[in-house]
Structures are given as C-alpha cells and as structure tokens.
PDB file of C-alpha atoms in Angstrom:
ATOM      1  CA  UNK N1104       0.107  -0.002  -0.278  1.00 49.00           C
ATOM      2  CA  UNK N1105       2.580   2.468   0.636  1.00 52.00           C
ATOM      3  CA  UNK N1106       4.204   2.247  -2.917  1.00 51.00           C
ATOM      4  CA  UNK N1107       1.015   3.140  -4.390  1.00 50.00           C
ATOM      5  CA  UNK N1108       0.578   6.392  -2.651  1.00 54.00           C
ATOM      6  CA  UNK N1109       4.360   7.253  -3.273  1.00 66.00           C
ATOM      7  CA  UNK N1110       3.491   6.449  -6.774  1.00 80.00           C
ATOM      8  CA  UNK N1111       0.541   8.880  -6.877  1.00 80.00           C
ATOM      9  CA  UNK N1112       2.427  11.451  -5.662  1.00 78.00           C
ATOM     10  CA  UNK N1113       5.248  10.935  -7.660  1.00 82.00           C
ATOM     11  CA  UNK N1114       3.078  10.921 -10.527  1.00 83.00           C
ATOM     12  CA  UNK N1115       1.645  14.273  -9.241  1.00 83.00           C
ATOM     13  CA  UNK N1116       5.158  15.469  -8.736  1.00 84.00           C
ATOM     14  CA  UNK N1117       6.093  15.135 -11.916  1.00 83.00           C
ATOM     15  CA  UNK N1118       3.001  16.690 -13.573  1.00 81.00           C
ATOM     16  CA  UNK N1119       3.392  19.742 -11.273  1.00 78.00           C
ATOM     17  CA  UNK N1120       7.098  20.028 -12.470  1.00 81.00           C
ATOM     18  CA  UNK N1121       6.418  19.732 -16.065  1.00 75.00           C
ATOM     19  CA  UNK N1122       3.517  22.284 -15.588  1.00 71.00           C
ATOM     20  CA  UNK N1123       5.855  24.713 -13.965  1.00 72.00           C
ATOM     21  CA  UNK N1124       8.456  24.044 -16.364  1.00 73.00           C
ATOM     22  CA  UNK N1125       6.066  25.297 -18.983  1.00 71.00           C
ATOM     23  CA  UNK N1126       6.678  28.794 -20.058  1.00 73.00           C
ATOM     24  CA  UNK N1127       5.408  29.914 -23.294  1.00 76.00           C
ATOM     25  CA  UNK N1128       2.473  32.264 -21.906  1.00 77.00           C
ATOM     26  CA  UNK N1129       4.646  33.790 -19.092  1.00 77.00           C
ATOM     27  CA  UNK N1130       5.148  37.076 -21.029  1.00 80.00           C
ATOM     28  CA  UNK N1131       1.260  37.426 -21.552  1.00 80.00           C
ATOM     29  CA  UNK N1132       0.907  36.617 -17.898  1.00 84.00           C
ATOM     30  CA  UNK N1133       3.013  39.245 -16.687  1.00 85.00           C
ATOM     31  CA  UNK N1134       2.145  41.847 -19.154  1.00 86.00           C
ATOM     32  CA  UNK N1135      -1.716  41.056 -17.726  1.00 87.00           C
ATOM     33  CA  UNK N1136      -0.501  41.868 -14.379  1.00 90.00           C
ATOM     34  CA  UNK N1137       1.457  45.098 -14.730  1.00 92.00           C
ATOM     35  CA  UNK N1138      -0.419  46.643 -17.882  1.00 91.00           C
ATOM     36  CA  UNK N1139      -3.267  48.333 -15.599  1.00 87.00           C
ATOM     37  CA  UNK N1140      -1.166  50.110 -13.287  1.00 88.00           C
ATOM     38  CA  UNK N1141       1.489  51.220 -16.221  1.00 90.00           C
ATOM     39  CA  UNK N1142      -1.306  52.537 -18.394  1.00 89.00           C
ATOM     40  CA  UNK N1143      -2.927  54.202 -15.030  1.00 86.00           C
ATOM     41  CA  UNK N1144       0.761  55.957 -14.583  1.00 87.00           C
ATOM     42  CA  UNK N1145       0.743  57.222 -17.780  1.00 91.00           C
ATOM     43  CA  UNK N1146      -2.513  58.571 -18.680  1.00 89.00           C
ATOM     44  CA  UNK N1147      -2.504  60.362 -14.844  1.00 87.00           C
ATOM     45  CA  UNK N1148       0.938  61.709 -16.136  1.00 90.00           C
ATOM     46  CA  UNK N1149      -0.061  63.188 -19.273  1.00 92.00           C
ATOM     47  CA  UNK N1150      -3.197  64.556 -17.584  1.00 91.00           C
ATOM     48  CA  UNK N1151      -0.817  66.264 -15.234  1.00 92.00           C
ATOM     49  CA  UNK N1152       1.570  67.168 -17.676  1.00 94.00           C
ATOM     50  CA  UNK N1153      -1.456  68.890 -20.052  1.00 93.00           C
ATOM     51  CA  UNK N1154      -2.302  71.192 -16.686  1.00 94.00           C
ATOM     52  CA  UNK N1155       1.063  72.462 -16.375  1.00 96.00           C
ATOM     53  CA  UNK N1156       1.243  73.339 -19.998  1.00 95.00           C
ATOM     54  CA  UNK N1157      -2.523  74.951 -20.039  1.00 95.00           C
ATOM     55  CA  UNK N1158      -1.498  76.646 -16.991  1.00 96.00           C
ATOM     56  CA  UNK N1159       1.805  78.225 -18.775  1.00 96.00           C
ATOM     57  CA  UNK N1160       0.083  79.183 -21.540  1.00 95.00           C
ATOM     58  CA  UNK N1161      -2.320  80.753 -19.392  1.00 96.00           C
ATOM     59  CA  UNK N1162       0.163  82.828 -17.475  1.00 97.00           C
ATOM     60  CA  UNK N1163       1.979  83.867 -20.686  1.00 95.00           C
ATOM     61  CA  UNK N1164      -1.302  84.890 -22.157  1.00 95.00           C
ATOM     62  CA  UNK N1165      -2.061  86.839 -18.919  1.00 97.00           C
ATOM     63  CA  UNK N1166       1.340  88.401 -18.687  1.00 96.00           C
ATOM     64  CA  UNK N1167       0.835  90.040 -22.444  1.00 96.00           C
ATOM     65  CA  UNK N1168      -2.405  90.918 -22.167  1.00 96.00           C
ATOM     66  CA  UNK N1169      -2.243  92.891 -19.140  1.00 96.00           C
ATOM     67  CA  UNK N1170       0.652  94.884 -20.199  1.00 96.00           C
ATOM     68  CA  UNK N1171      -1.579  97.561 -22.354  1.00 96.00           C
ATOM     69  CA  UNK N1172      -3.396  97.767 -18.978  1.00 96.00           C
ATOM     70  CA  UNK N1173      -0.144  98.434 -16.928  1.00 96.00           C
ATOM     71  CA  UNK N1174       1.408 101.033 -19.874  1.00 95.00           C
ATOM     72  CA  UNK N1175      -2.141 102.785 -19.870  1.00 94.00           C
ATOM     73  CA  UNK N1176      -2.579 102.192 -23.947  1.00 94.00           C
ATOM     74  CA  UNK N1177      -5.535 100.181 -23.058  1.00 95.00           C
ATOM     75  CA  UNK N1178      -6.806 103.204 -21.225  1.00 93.00           C
ATOM     76  CA  UNK N1179      -6.215 105.652 -23.701  1.00 93.00           C
ATOM     77  CA  UNK N1180      -7.725 103.840 -26.475  1.00 94.00           C
ATOM     78  CA  UNK N1181     -11.052 103.145 -24.195  1.00 94.00           C
ATOM     79  CA  UNK N1182     -10.349  99.043 -24.399  1.00 95.00           C
ATOM     80  CA  UNK N1183     -13.556  97.175 -23.469  1.00 96.00           C
ATOM     81  CA  UNK N1184     -13.903  93.839 -21.525  1.00 96.00           C
ATOM     82  CA  UNK N1185     -14.590  92.216 -25.171  1.00 96.00           C
ATOM     83  CA  UNK N1186     -11.613  93.839 -26.410  1.00 96.00           C
ATOM     84  CA  UNK N1187      -9.599  92.622 -23.507  1.00 97.00           C
ATOM     85  CA  UNK N1188     -11.109  88.840 -23.748  1.00 95.00           C
ATOM     86  CA  UNK N1189     -10.119  89.539 -27.742  1.00 95.00           C
ATOM     87  CA  UNK N1190      -6.283  90.333 -26.660  1.00 95.00           C
ATOM     88  CA  UNK N1191      -6.223  87.414 -24.204  1.00 95.00           C
ATOM     89  CA  UNK N1192      -7.380  85.070 -26.547  1.00 93.00           C
ATOM     90  CA  UNK N1193      -4.912  86.244 -29.125  1.00 93.00           C
ATOM     91  CA  UNK N1194      -2.068  85.149 -26.726  1.00 92.00           C
ATOM     92  CA  UNK N1195      -3.408  81.535 -26.078  1.00 89.00           C
ATOM     93  CA  UNK N1196      -2.075  80.017 -29.267  1.00 84.00           C
ATOM     94  CA  UNK N1197      -5.451  78.887 -30.578  1.00 85.00           C
ATOM     95  CA  UNK N1198      -5.334  76.063 -27.500  1.00 87.00           C
ATOM     96  CA  UNK N1199      -8.193  77.201 -25.408  1.00 89.00           C
ATOM     97  CA  UNK N1200     -11.757  77.569 -25.700  1.00 91.00           C
ATOM     98  CA  UNK N1201     -11.783  81.530 -25.016  1.00 90.00           C
ATOM     99  CA  UNK N1202     -15.426  82.348 -25.655  1.00 88.00           C
ATOM    100  CA  UNK N1203     -17.036  79.317 -23.317  1.00 91.00           C
ATOM    101  CA  UNK N1204     -14.599  78.512 -20.649  1.00 94.00           C
ATOM    102  CA  UNK N1205     -12.346  81.553 -19.834  1.00 95.00           C
ATOM    103  CA  UNK N1206     -13.565  84.182 -17.147  1.00 97.00           C
ATOM    104  CA  UNK N1207     -11.434  87.110 -16.055  1.00 97.00           C
ATOM    105  CA  UNK N1208     -11.727  89.882 -13.297  1.00 97.00           C
ATOM    106  CA  UNK N1209      -9.722  93.224 -13.762  1.00 97.00           C
ATOM    107  CA  UNK N1210     -10.138  95.173 -10.663  1.00 96.00           C
ATOM    108  CA  UNK N1211      -8.544  98.231  -9.107  1.00 96.00           C
ATOM    109  CA  UNK N1212      -7.309  97.539  -5.624  1.00 96.00           C
ATOM    110  CA  UNK N1213      -6.380  99.521  -2.926  1.00 95.00           C
ATOM    111  CA  UNK N1214      -3.113  97.944  -2.050  1.00 94.00           C
ATOM    112  CA  UNK N1215      -1.333  95.026  -2.740  1.00 93.00           C
ATOM    113  CA  UNK N1216      -2.452  93.554  -0.013  1.00 92.00           C
ATOM    114  CA  UNK N1217      -6.275  93.896  -0.479  1.00 92.00           C
ATOM    115  CA  UNK N1218      -6.031  91.888  -3.588  1.00 92.00           C
ATOM    116  CA  UNK N1219      -8.896  89.416  -4.511  1.00 91.00           C
ATOM    117  CA  UNK N1220      -7.813  85.739  -3.151  1.00 87.00           C
ATOM    118  CA  UNK N1221     -10.997  84.187  -2.633  1.00 86.00           C
ATOM    119  CA  UNK N1222     -12.220  80.761  -4.936  1.00 91.00           C
ATOM    120  CA  UNK N1223     -14.714  81.594  -7.632  1.00 94.00           C
ATOM    121  CA  UNK N1224     -16.043  78.011  -7.243  1.00 94.00           C
ATOM    122  CA  UNK N1225     -19.823  78.411  -5.814  1.00 94.00           C
ATOM    123  CA  UNK N1226     -20.999  75.226  -3.656  1.00 93.00           C
ATOM    124  CA  UNK N1227     -22.334  73.539  -7.154  1.00 94.00           C
ATOM    125  CA  UNK N1228     -19.027  73.364  -8.273  1.00 93.00           C
ATOM    126  CA  UNK N1229     -19.493  75.885 -10.986  1.00 94.00           C
ATOM    127  CA  UNK N1230     -17.557  79.407 -11.698  1.00 94.00           C
ATOM    128  CA  UNK N1231     -19.166  82.271 -10.302  1.00 94.00           C
ATOM    129  CA  UNK N1232     -18.790  85.299 -12.061  1.00 93.00           C
ATOM    130  CA  UNK N1233     -21.063  88.041 -10.963  1.00 93.00           C
ATOM    131  CA  UNK N1234     -18.639  89.854  -9.208  1.00 92.00           C
ATOM    132  CA  UNK N1235     -16.195  89.900 -11.812  1.00 95.00           C
ATOM    133  CA  UNK N1236     -15.688  93.386 -13.926  1.00 95.00           C
ATOM    134  CA  UNK N1237     -13.166  95.092 -15.875  1.00 97.00           C
ATOM    135  CA  UNK N1238     -11.633  98.176 -14.304  1.00 95.00           C
ATOM    136  CA  UNK N1239      -8.071  98.773 -15.580  1.00 95.00           C
ATOM    137  CA  UNK N1240      -7.696 101.832 -13.373  1.00 94.00           C
ATOM    138  CA  UNK N1241      -5.939 104.849 -14.118  1.00 94.00           C
ATOM    139  CA  UNK N1242      -1.866 106.240 -13.396  1.00 95.00           C
ATOM    140  CA  UNK N1243      -0.345 104.720 -10.722  1.00 95.00           C
ATOM    141  CA  UNK N1244      -3.373 102.748  -9.628  1.00 96.00           C
ATOM    142  CA  UNK N1245      -2.892  99.101  -8.070  1.00 96.00           C
ATOM    143  CA  UNK N1246      -4.691  96.678 -10.568  1.00 97.00           C
ATOM    144  CA  UNK N1247      -5.482  92.861 -10.103  1.00 97.00           C
ATOM    145  CA  UNK N1248      -6.004  90.451 -13.169  1.00 97.00           C
ATOM    146  CA  UNK N1249      -7.478  87.251 -12.395  1.00 97.00           C
ATOM    147  CA  UNK N1250      -8.098  84.775 -15.351  1.00 97.00           C
ATOM    148  CA  UNK N1251      -9.527  81.388 -14.667  1.00 97.00           C
ATOM    149  CA  UNK N1252     -10.082  78.657 -17.121  1.00 96.00           C
ATOM    150  CA  UNK N1253     -12.244  75.258 -16.998  1.00 95.00           C
ATOM    151  CA  UNK N1254     -10.078  72.322 -18.181  1.00 94.00           C
ATOM    152  CA  UNK N1255     -11.757  69.077 -19.279  1.00 92.00           C
ATOM    153  CA  UNK N1256      -9.989  66.170 -17.732  1.00 91.00           C
ATOM    154  CA  UNK N1257      -9.393  63.437 -20.726  1.00 87.00           C
ATOM    155  CA  UNK N1258      -9.160  60.354 -18.217  1.00 82.00           C
ATOM    156  CA  UNK N1259     -12.107  60.619 -15.677  1.00 72.00           C
ATOM    157  CA  UNK N1260     -11.614  57.850 -13.623  1.00 76.00           C
ATOM    158  CA  UNK N1261      -7.627  58.481 -13.376  1.00 78.00           C
ATOM    159  CA  UNK N1262      -7.544  61.818 -12.105  1.00 80.00           C
ATOM    160  CA  UNK N1263     -10.828  62.526 -10.242  1.00 84.00           C
ATOM    161  CA  UNK N1264      -8.724  63.860  -7.460  1.00 86.00           C
ATOM    162  CA  UNK N1265      -7.724  66.657  -9.920  1.00 89.00           C
ATOM    163  CA  UNK N1266     -11.534  67.614 -10.580  1.00 91.00           C
ATOM    164  CA  UNK N1267     -12.293  70.525  -8.278  1.00 92.00           C
ATOM    165  CA  UNK N1268     -15.101  71.633 -10.595  1.00 93.00           C
ATOM    166  CA  UNK N1269     -18.198  69.931 -11.670  1.00 91.00           C
ATOM    167  CA  UNK N1270     -18.557  67.899 -14.636  1.00 90.00           C
ATOM    168  CA  UNK N1271     -14.646  66.134 -14.186  1.00 90.00           C
ATOM    169  CA  UNK N1272     -13.081  69.617 -14.765  1.00 93.00           C
ATOM    170  CA  UNK N1273     -10.179  71.143 -13.433  1.00 94.00           C
ATOM    171  CA  UNK N1274      -9.996  75.165 -12.930  1.00 96.00           C
ATOM    172  CA  UNK N1275      -6.693  76.725 -13.950  1.00 96.00           C
ATOM    173  CA  UNK N1276      -6.063  80.056 -12.531  1.00 96.00           C
ATOM    174  CA  UNK N1277      -3.298  83.011 -13.550  1.00 96.00           C
ATOM    175  CA  UNK N1278      -3.040  85.941 -11.479  1.00 95.00           C
ATOM    176  CA  UNK N1279      -1.119  89.356 -12.472  1.00 96.00           C
ATOM    177  CA  UNK N1280      -0.875  92.271  -9.450  1.00 96.00           C
ATOM    178  CA  UNK N1281       0.730  95.543 -10.821  1.00 96.00           C
ATOM    179  CA  UNK N1282       0.839  99.131 -10.155  1.00 96.00           C
ATOM    180  CA  UNK N1283       0.090 101.125 -13.354  1.00 96.00           C
ATOM    181  CA  UNK N1284       2.674 103.337 -14.995  1.00 95.00           C
ATOM    182  CA  UNK N1285       2.266 106.839 -14.496  1.00 93.00           C
ATOM    183  CA  UNK N1286       0.737 107.601 -17.798  1.00 86.00           C
ATOM    184  CA  UNK N1287      -1.431 110.157 -19.372  1.00 72.00           C
ATOM    185  CA  UNK N1288      -1.178 113.811 -17.667  1.00 57.00           C
ATOM    186  CA  UNK N1289      -0.080 112.860 -14.794  1.00 47.00           C
ATOM    187  CA  UNK N1290       3.012 111.422 -15.863  1.00 43.00           C
ATOM    188  CA  UNK N1291       6.328 112.657 -14.239  1.00 46.00           C
TER     189      UNK N1291
END
C-alpha cells in the first residue's frame, strides 16, 4: 500500500514540475498583471503634464494681455472687456476655448495686500463670475488681473482627485497684480 501512495505522489510531483517548467505564456501573463497600473500611471502623468502646459500658456497670455493695462495704452484707447478678452485669447495660441470657458476679473484695488484671493467656485462646483468686472484703473493705480479657465479632464476615472469643478473639470488660474505706470497727464 505505501508504494501506491508514493507512486501517486510521484506522478503528481512529475506533472506539477512539467506544468511549472512550461513558460510559453509567461510574457502575456506578466504583461496582463502590470498593464493596468502601467497605463494608469502613464495617462495620469499625461493629464498632469497637460494641466501644467495649459497653466503656462495661460500665465503667458495674462502677462502679455495685461501689459497694455499697465502702460495705459488700453485706457487711452478705451479698451472694453470684450476687447481685453480678444487680446487675451490672441495670446493663447488657439489652444483654449476662450468664448465658453475663459473668465476674467480686472479690478483696481487699494493696495497689494487687498488683492482678491478667494475662489470663484460656488457650492455647485461651477464658476461664479457675478462679481467679476473690468476696471483697469488710472495712472499709478494697483490693478489685479485674475483669469480662470475650465479645463476638461480627459481621463475621468484616473484623475478624479484633480477635478475641482463639476462635470470632471479642473480650474486653471493665473494672476497678475501690478501698479500702473504714471501714464497720461500725470506722468512725471
């Protein structure tokens, strides 16, 4: 009787070792195990990179569009809010939807410490732009330019922690605070 048990165990061991030495599908199994985390990481990284690129483009656009406000060229030409939007959009290299997703607020403030710093996101996760205006100020005034853009996240499941707006969007913000030059009749 003991030899029958031994022969069954020996046969099972032999079959298991032949099964374990088979490696024709190992690469496919290994790829299946690491594919999901790998693509999760790659797409998440691409999403964060896109947000940084769009933030840099927005910063560039705000800096260039705010220059005529700072020098007084916008005030002497009577620039309107829509003309400022157009100047801002011209600096975006056609990479952003300026008509539907771009919001801006240009305010004259009493001092650098009194610049608006609150979030424009309301409780519903939307941008509340009721208090936004366009007041570029006069000579030597301190002006705060805030620009907001709603960026659609393209990998909704992966980048859920980045969504700070409703409908899986991320708010990109750029600010410029400066003292206007002494332009016009008050120039020194």
